[in-house]
Amino acid sequence: TLNRPDKLNALTDEMLAALGKALSGAARNADVRAVVLTGAGRAFCAGQDLGAVADRDEEGGMSFRAHLEHAYHPVIRRIVGLEKPVIAAVNGVAAGAGASLALACDLRVVAEQASFVTAFAKVGLVPDSGSTYFLPRMLGLARAYEIYAKGGRFSAQQAVDWGVVNEVAPDGDACREAALSMAATLAQAPTKALGLTKRAMRRAMDRSLEETLDYEAHLQQIAGETADHKEGISAFLEKRPPRFEGR
């Protein structure tokens, strides 16, 4: 949980380091079968804490590039590289890099009153933290560029209509509960196979068909040797529900 509700969970270097550490822990912990990322209070994440940046710059802080590479990029890479389902429970506004965090996740559950805000252009900046990678792939170039260029926002309902999110919940608490319910369901799945599927899909986004076919075959060999595959076959033949363990 992003936990600075008084600041709408605006991001600081310390928060991002803690989030990266939590994601790394989730990756290593075999008992963690799914991850939910959400915000405390009424917002998901308002993006970068501009006050923290101003304080750092007055102290002769780092460049824009160095800040992104040091603070943001490791977190985005960990979300994308985590071979377990990662669900964003967007309980309120997701702005700037906060929207990028949500877009980097595998699945998104949003509250009805939530919205995605891309205000980079309004302060003379470029969308970052993977935003220009994720959003155009979901919306197409023209619609994504229009949103970026106008520095606009899109609502939860628009996000559903455009295929950006998977589910809408009535309010903040219901949003978190819906995301946790989704995570609980996925945690009972063959999570090793789900992780390999995530890896295959991410890789296929910039590979040829032949490369994709070859990589699918490679991953299928790995999946076929898992305990969960054996359990799935046994359960099918015995006409019973499978009991997957993520191995």
Tab-separated table of C-alpha atoms in Angstrom:
chain	number	residue	atom	x	y	z
A	1	THR	CA	0.000	0.000	0.000
A	2	LEU	CA	1.293	3.436	-0.961
A	3	ASN	CA	0.844	5.117	2.393
A	4	ARG	CA	0.990	8.929	2.344
A	5	PRO	CA	-2.754	9.629	2.308
A	6	ASP	CA	-2.295	13.266	3.396
A	7	LYS	CA	-0.237	13.812	0.210
A	8	LEU	CA	-2.464	11.658	-2.021
A	9	ASN	CA	0.348	9.084	-1.904
A	10	ALA	CA	2.665	11.322	-3.905
A	11	LEU	CA	5.951	9.517	-4.503
A	12	THR	CA	9.274	10.226	-2.835
A	13	ASP	CA	12.595	8.476	-3.278
A	14	GLU	CA	12.069	6.740	0.064
A	15	MET	CA	8.646	5.423	-0.970
A	16	LEU	CA	9.938	4.127	-4.272
A	17	ALA	CA	12.867	2.391	-2.582
A	18	ALA	CA	10.476	0.754	-0.094
A	19	LEU	CA	8.127	-0.306	-2.897
A	20	GLY	CA	11.017	-1.809	-4.839
A	21	LYS	CA	12.118	-3.698	-1.744
A	22	ALA	CA	8.578	-5.020	-1.161
A	23	LEU	CA	8.323	-6.205	-4.777
A	24	SER	CA	11.698	-7.924	-4.557
A	25	GLY	CA	10.545	-9.657	-1.378
A	26	ALA	CA	7.346	-10.789	-3.062
A	27	ALA	CA	9.361	-12.215	-5.946
A	28	ARG	CA	11.576	-14.245	-3.627
A	29	ASN	CA	8.831	-15.461	-1.281
A	30	ALA	CA	7.275	-18.677	-2.594
A	31	ASP	CA	4.299	-18.169	-0.263
A	32	VAL	CA	3.353	-14.997	-2.180
A	33	ARG	CA	1.243	-16.117	-5.130
A	34	ALA	CA	-0.201	-12.736	-6.208
A	35	VAL	CA	0.371	-9.051	-5.425
A	36	VAL	CA	-2.070	-6.151	-5.021
A	37	LEU	CA	-0.794	-2.565	-5.270
A	38	THR	CA	-3.115	0.148	-3.940
A	39	GLY	CA	-3.127	3.518	-2.188
A	40	ALA	CA	-4.137	4.542	1.319
A	41	GLY	CA	-6.988	7.007	1.693
A	42	ARG	CA	-8.828	8.526	-1.253
A	43	ALA	CA	-6.106	8.407	-3.923
A	44	PHE	CA	-4.105	5.710	-5.623
A	45	CYS	CA	-1.080	7.904	-6.317
A	46	ALA	CA	-0.692	11.568	-7.294
A	47	GLY	CA	2.659	10.919	-8.968
A	48	GLN	CA	5.953	12.540	-8.051
A	49	ASP	CA	5.985	14.695	-4.917
A	50	LEU	CA	7.039	17.969	-6.506
A	51	GLY	CA	7.916	19.438	-3.128
A	52	ALA	CA	10.464	16.684	-2.575
A	53	VAL	CA	11.969	17.397	-6.001
A	54	ALA	CA	12.170	21.117	-5.258
A	55	ASP	CA	13.938	20.437	-1.953
A	56	ARG	CA	16.377	18.090	-3.672
A	57	ASP	CA	17.096	20.549	-6.482
A	58	GLU	CA	17.846	23.320	-3.976
A	59	GLU	CA	20.430	20.989	-2.476
A	60	GLY	CA	22.033	20.450	-5.885
A	61	GLY	CA	20.188	17.186	-6.528
A	62	MET	CA	20.344	14.869	-9.521
A	63	SER	CA	19.290	15.325	-13.148
A	64	PHE	CA	15.872	14.305	-14.448
A	65	ARG	CA	17.431	11.324	-16.198
A	66	ALA	CA	19.366	10.197	-13.134
A	67	HIS	CA	16.287	10.557	-10.941
A	68	LEU	CA	14.198	8.357	-13.237
A	69	GLU	CA	16.932	5.775	-13.629
A	70	HIS	CA	17.663	5.674	-9.901
A	71	ALA	CA	14.173	5.856	-8.384
A	72	TYR	CA	11.495	4.888	-10.919
A	73	HIS	CA	12.938	2.493	-13.460
A	74	PRO	CA	13.858	-0.248	-10.952
A	75	VAL	CA	10.269	-0.294	-9.633
A	76	ILE	CA	8.703	-0.492	-13.099
A	77	ARG	CA	11.108	-3.277	-14.062
A	78	ARG	CA	10.276	-5.200	-10.899
A	79	ILE	CA	6.525	-4.993	-11.542
A	80	VAL	CA	6.924	-6.136	-15.144
A	81	GLY	CA	9.501	-8.793	-14.292
A	82	LEU	CA	7.655	-10.227	-11.280
A	83	GLU	CA	6.462	-13.624	-12.479
A	84	LYS	CA	3.316	-13.532	-10.377
A	85	PRO	CA	0.082	-11.650	-11.109
A	86	VAL	CA	0.305	-7.987	-10.057
A	87	ILE	CA	-3.051	-6.227	-9.660
A	88	ALA	CA	-3.465	-2.467	-9.297
A	89	ALA	CA	-6.414	-1.524	-7.092
A	90	VAL	CA	-6.869	2.037	-8.369
A	91	ASN	CA	-8.971	3.353	-5.495
A	92	GLY	CA	-8.763	7.007	-6.557
A	93	VAL	CA	-6.827	9.320	-8.840
A	94	ALA	CA	-3.736	7.872	-10.534
A	95	ALA	CA	-1.737	10.815	-11.866
A	96	GLY	CA	1.562	11.157	-13.667
A	97	ALA	CA	3.976	8.465	-12.539
A	98	GLY	CA	1.155	7.103	-10.374
A	99	ALA	CA	-0.724	6.276	-13.562
A	100	SER	CA	2.469	4.683	-14.912
A	101	LEU	CA	2.620	2.410	-11.856
A	102	ALA	CA	-0.961	1.276	-12.448
A	103	LEU	CA	-0.362	0.740	-16.177
A	104	ALA	CA	2.732	-1.368	-15.462
A	105	CYS	CA	0.649	-3.863	-13.482
A	106	ASP	CA	-0.851	-6.920	-15.166
A	107	LEU	CA	-4.462	-6.225	-14.173
A	108	ARG	CA	-6.356	-3.160	-12.982
A	109	VAL	CA	-9.442	-2.858	-10.791
A	110	VAL	CA	-10.670	0.728	-10.499
A	111	ALA	CA	-13.133	2.544	-8.296
A	112	GLU	CA	-15.992	4.284	-10.095
A	113	GLN	CA	-14.750	7.715	-9.042
A	114	ALA	CA	-11.135	6.992	-9.969
A	115	SER	CA	-9.431	8.589	-12.938
A	116	PHE	CA	-6.118	8.487	-14.779
A	117	VAL	CA	-4.391	11.855	-15.209
A	118	THR	CA	-1.553	12.551	-17.634
A	119	ALA	CA	-0.565	16.103	-16.791
A	120	PHE	CA	3.058	15.969	-17.967
A	121	ALA	CA	2.431	18.396	-20.839
A	122	LYS	CA	0.972	20.966	-18.452
A	123	VAL	CA	4.349	21.299	-16.774
A	124	GLY	CA	6.379	20.986	-19.976
A	125	LEU	CA	7.499	17.407	-19.451
A	126	VAL	CA	7.349	14.065	-21.268
A	127	PRO	CA	5.323	11.092	-19.966
A	128	ASP	CA	7.743	8.802	-18.182
A	129	SER	CA	8.152	5.694	-16.000
A	130	GLY	CA	7.036	3.485	-18.868
A	131	SER	CA	3.891	5.435	-19.663
A	132	THR	CA	4.749	5.853	-23.357
A	133	TYR	CA	5.369	2.099	-23.537
A	134	PHE	CA	2.186	0.887	-21.859
A	135	LEU	CA	-0.588	3.321	-22.826
A	136	PRO	CA	-0.089	3.398	-26.637
A	137	ARG	CA	-0.103	-0.397	-26.662
A	138	MET	CA	-3.460	-0.365	-24.890
A	139	LEU	CA	-5.108	2.560	-26.700
A	140	GLY	CA	-3.248	2.913	-29.977
A	141	LEU	CA	-0.920	5.765	-30.916
A	142	ALA	CA	-3.502	8.371	-31.898
A	143	ARG	CA	-5.663	8.230	-28.778
A	144	ALA	CA	-2.696	7.941	-26.425
A	145	TYR	CA	-0.953	10.909	-28.038
A	146	GLU	CA	-4.115	13.007	-27.848
A	147	ILE	CA	-4.373	12.303	-24.114
A	148	TYR	CA	-0.704	13.153	-23.566
A	149	ALA	CA	-0.734	16.251	-25.754
A	150	LYS	CA	-3.805	17.709	-24.063
A	151	GLY	CA	-2.514	16.856	-20.607
A	152	GLY	CA	-5.894	15.336	-19.938
A	153	ARG	CA	-7.542	12.673	-17.892
A	154	PHE	CA	-9.758	9.723	-18.567
A	155	SER	CA	-12.367	8.289	-16.275
A	156	ALA	CA	-12.843	4.793	-14.909
A	157	GLN	CA	-15.652	4.186	-17.389
A	158	GLN	CA	-13.542	5.370	-20.312
A	159	ALA	CA	-10.738	3.110	-19.092
A	160	VAL	CA	-13.143	0.161	-19.181
A	161	ASP	CA	-14.481	1.088	-22.613
A	162	TRP	CA	-10.941	1.370	-23.981
A	163	GLY	CA	-9.739	-1.897	-22.462
A	164	VAL	CA	-7.283	-0.296	-20.031
A	165	VAL	CA	-8.861	-1.816	-16.911
A	166	ASN	CA	-10.406	-5.180	-16.095
A	167	GLU	CA	-13.073	-4.335	-13.533
A	168	VAL	CA	-14.852	-1.361	-11.956
A	169	ALA	CA	-15.918	-1.390	-8.297
A	170	PRO	CA	-18.347	0.995	-6.548
A	171	ASP	CA	-15.880	2.868	-4.301
A	172	GLY	CA	-12.415	2.824	-2.746
A	173	ASP	CA	-12.997	0.079	-0.187
A	174	ALA	CA	-14.947	-2.066	-2.652
A	175	CYS	CA	-12.141	-1.546	-5.174
A	176	ARG	CA	-9.545	-2.951	-2.782
A	177	GLU	CA	-11.827	-5.831	-1.833
A	178	ALA	CA	-12.447	-6.675	-5.499
A	179	ALA	CA	-8.724	-6.623	-6.213
A	180	LEU	CA	-7.997	-8.842	-3.199
A	181	SER	CA	-10.710	-11.242	-4.323
A	182	MET	CA	-9.163	-11.378	-7.790
A	183	ALA	CA	-5.732	-11.955	-6.240
A	184	ALA	CA	-7.083	-14.755	-4.036
A	185	THR	CA	-8.541	-16.477	-7.096
A	186	LEU	CA	-5.303	-16.149	-9.064
A	187	ALA	CA	-3.264	-17.340	-6.070
A	188	GLN	CA	-5.061	-20.683	-6.338
A	189	ALA	CA	-4.065	-20.992	-9.993
A	190	PRO	CA	-0.892	-22.624	-11.345
A	191	THR	CA	1.085	-19.467	-10.666
A	192	LYS	CA	4.288	-20.811	-12.199
A	193	ALA	CA	2.446	-21.092	-15.522
A	194	LEU	CA	0.888	-17.649	-15.039
A	195	GLY	CA	4.346	-16.186	-14.522
A	196	LEU	CA	5.675	-17.872	-17.640
A	197	THR	CA	2.642	-16.586	-19.573
A	198	LYS	CA	3.426	-13.050	-18.423
A	199	ARG	CA	7.030	-13.501	-19.546
A	200	ALA	CA	5.920	-14.793	-22.949
A	201	MET	CA	3.453	-11.968	-23.546
A	202	ARG	CA	5.894	-9.225	-22.571
A	203	ARG	CA	8.578	-10.673	-24.825
A	204	ALA	CA	6.178	-11.159	-27.748
A	205	MET	CA	5.346	-7.449	-27.834
A	206	ASP	CA	8.562	-6.663	-29.702
A	207	ARG	CA	9.448	-9.985	-31.320
A	208	SER	CA	8.572	-11.613	-34.627
A	209	LEU	CA	6.103	-14.478	-34.935
A	210	GLU	CA	8.926	-16.985	-35.482
A	211	GLU	CA	10.783	-15.783	-32.388
A	212	THR	CA	7.549	-15.940	-30.413
A	213	LEU	CA	6.748	-19.475	-31.534
A	214	ASP	CA	10.228	-20.599	-30.542
A	215	TYR	CA	10.031	-18.922	-27.125
A	216	GLU	CA	6.572	-20.332	-26.448
A	217	ALA	CA	7.931	-23.814	-27.092
A	218	HIS	CA	10.815	-23.137	-24.703
A	219	LEU	CA	8.478	-21.969	-21.932
A	220	GLN	CA	6.027	-24.789	-22.571
A	221	GLN	CA	8.817	-27.262	-21.901
A	222	ILE	CA	9.411	-25.570	-18.538
A	223	ALA	CA	5.694	-25.508	-17.710
A	224	GLY	CA	5.252	-29.123	-18.740
A	225	GLU	CA	7.781	-30.193	-16.126
A	226	THR	CA	6.073	-28.435	-13.196
A	227	ALA	CA	4.228	-30.150	-10.385
A	228	ASP	CA	1.190	-28.006	-11.181
A	229	HIS	CA	0.970	-29.431	-14.700
A	230	LYS	CA	1.050	-32.954	-13.329
A	231	GLU	CA	-1.615	-32.015	-10.781
A	232	GLY	CA	-3.781	-30.447	-13.498
A	233	ILE	CA	-3.674	-33.620	-15.591
A	234	SER	CA	-4.409	-35.830	-12.569
A	235	ALA	CA	-7.320	-33.638	-11.518
A	236	PHE	CA	-8.764	-33.696	-15.041
A	237	LEU	CA	-8.564	-37.482	-15.281
A	238	GLU	CA	-9.956	-37.940	-11.773
A	239	LYS	CA	-12.740	-35.410	-12.428
A	240	ARG	CA	-11.928	-33.275	-9.381
A	241	PRO	CA	-10.856	-29.665	-8.820
A	242	PRO	CA	-7.081	-29.208	-9.098
A	243	ARG	CA	-4.999	-28.246	-6.058
A	244	PHE	CA	-2.224	-26.108	-7.473
A	245	GLU	CA	0.762	-25.109	-5.322
A	246	GLY	CA	2.648	-22.790	-7.643
A	247	ARG	CA	5.445	-25.305	-8.226
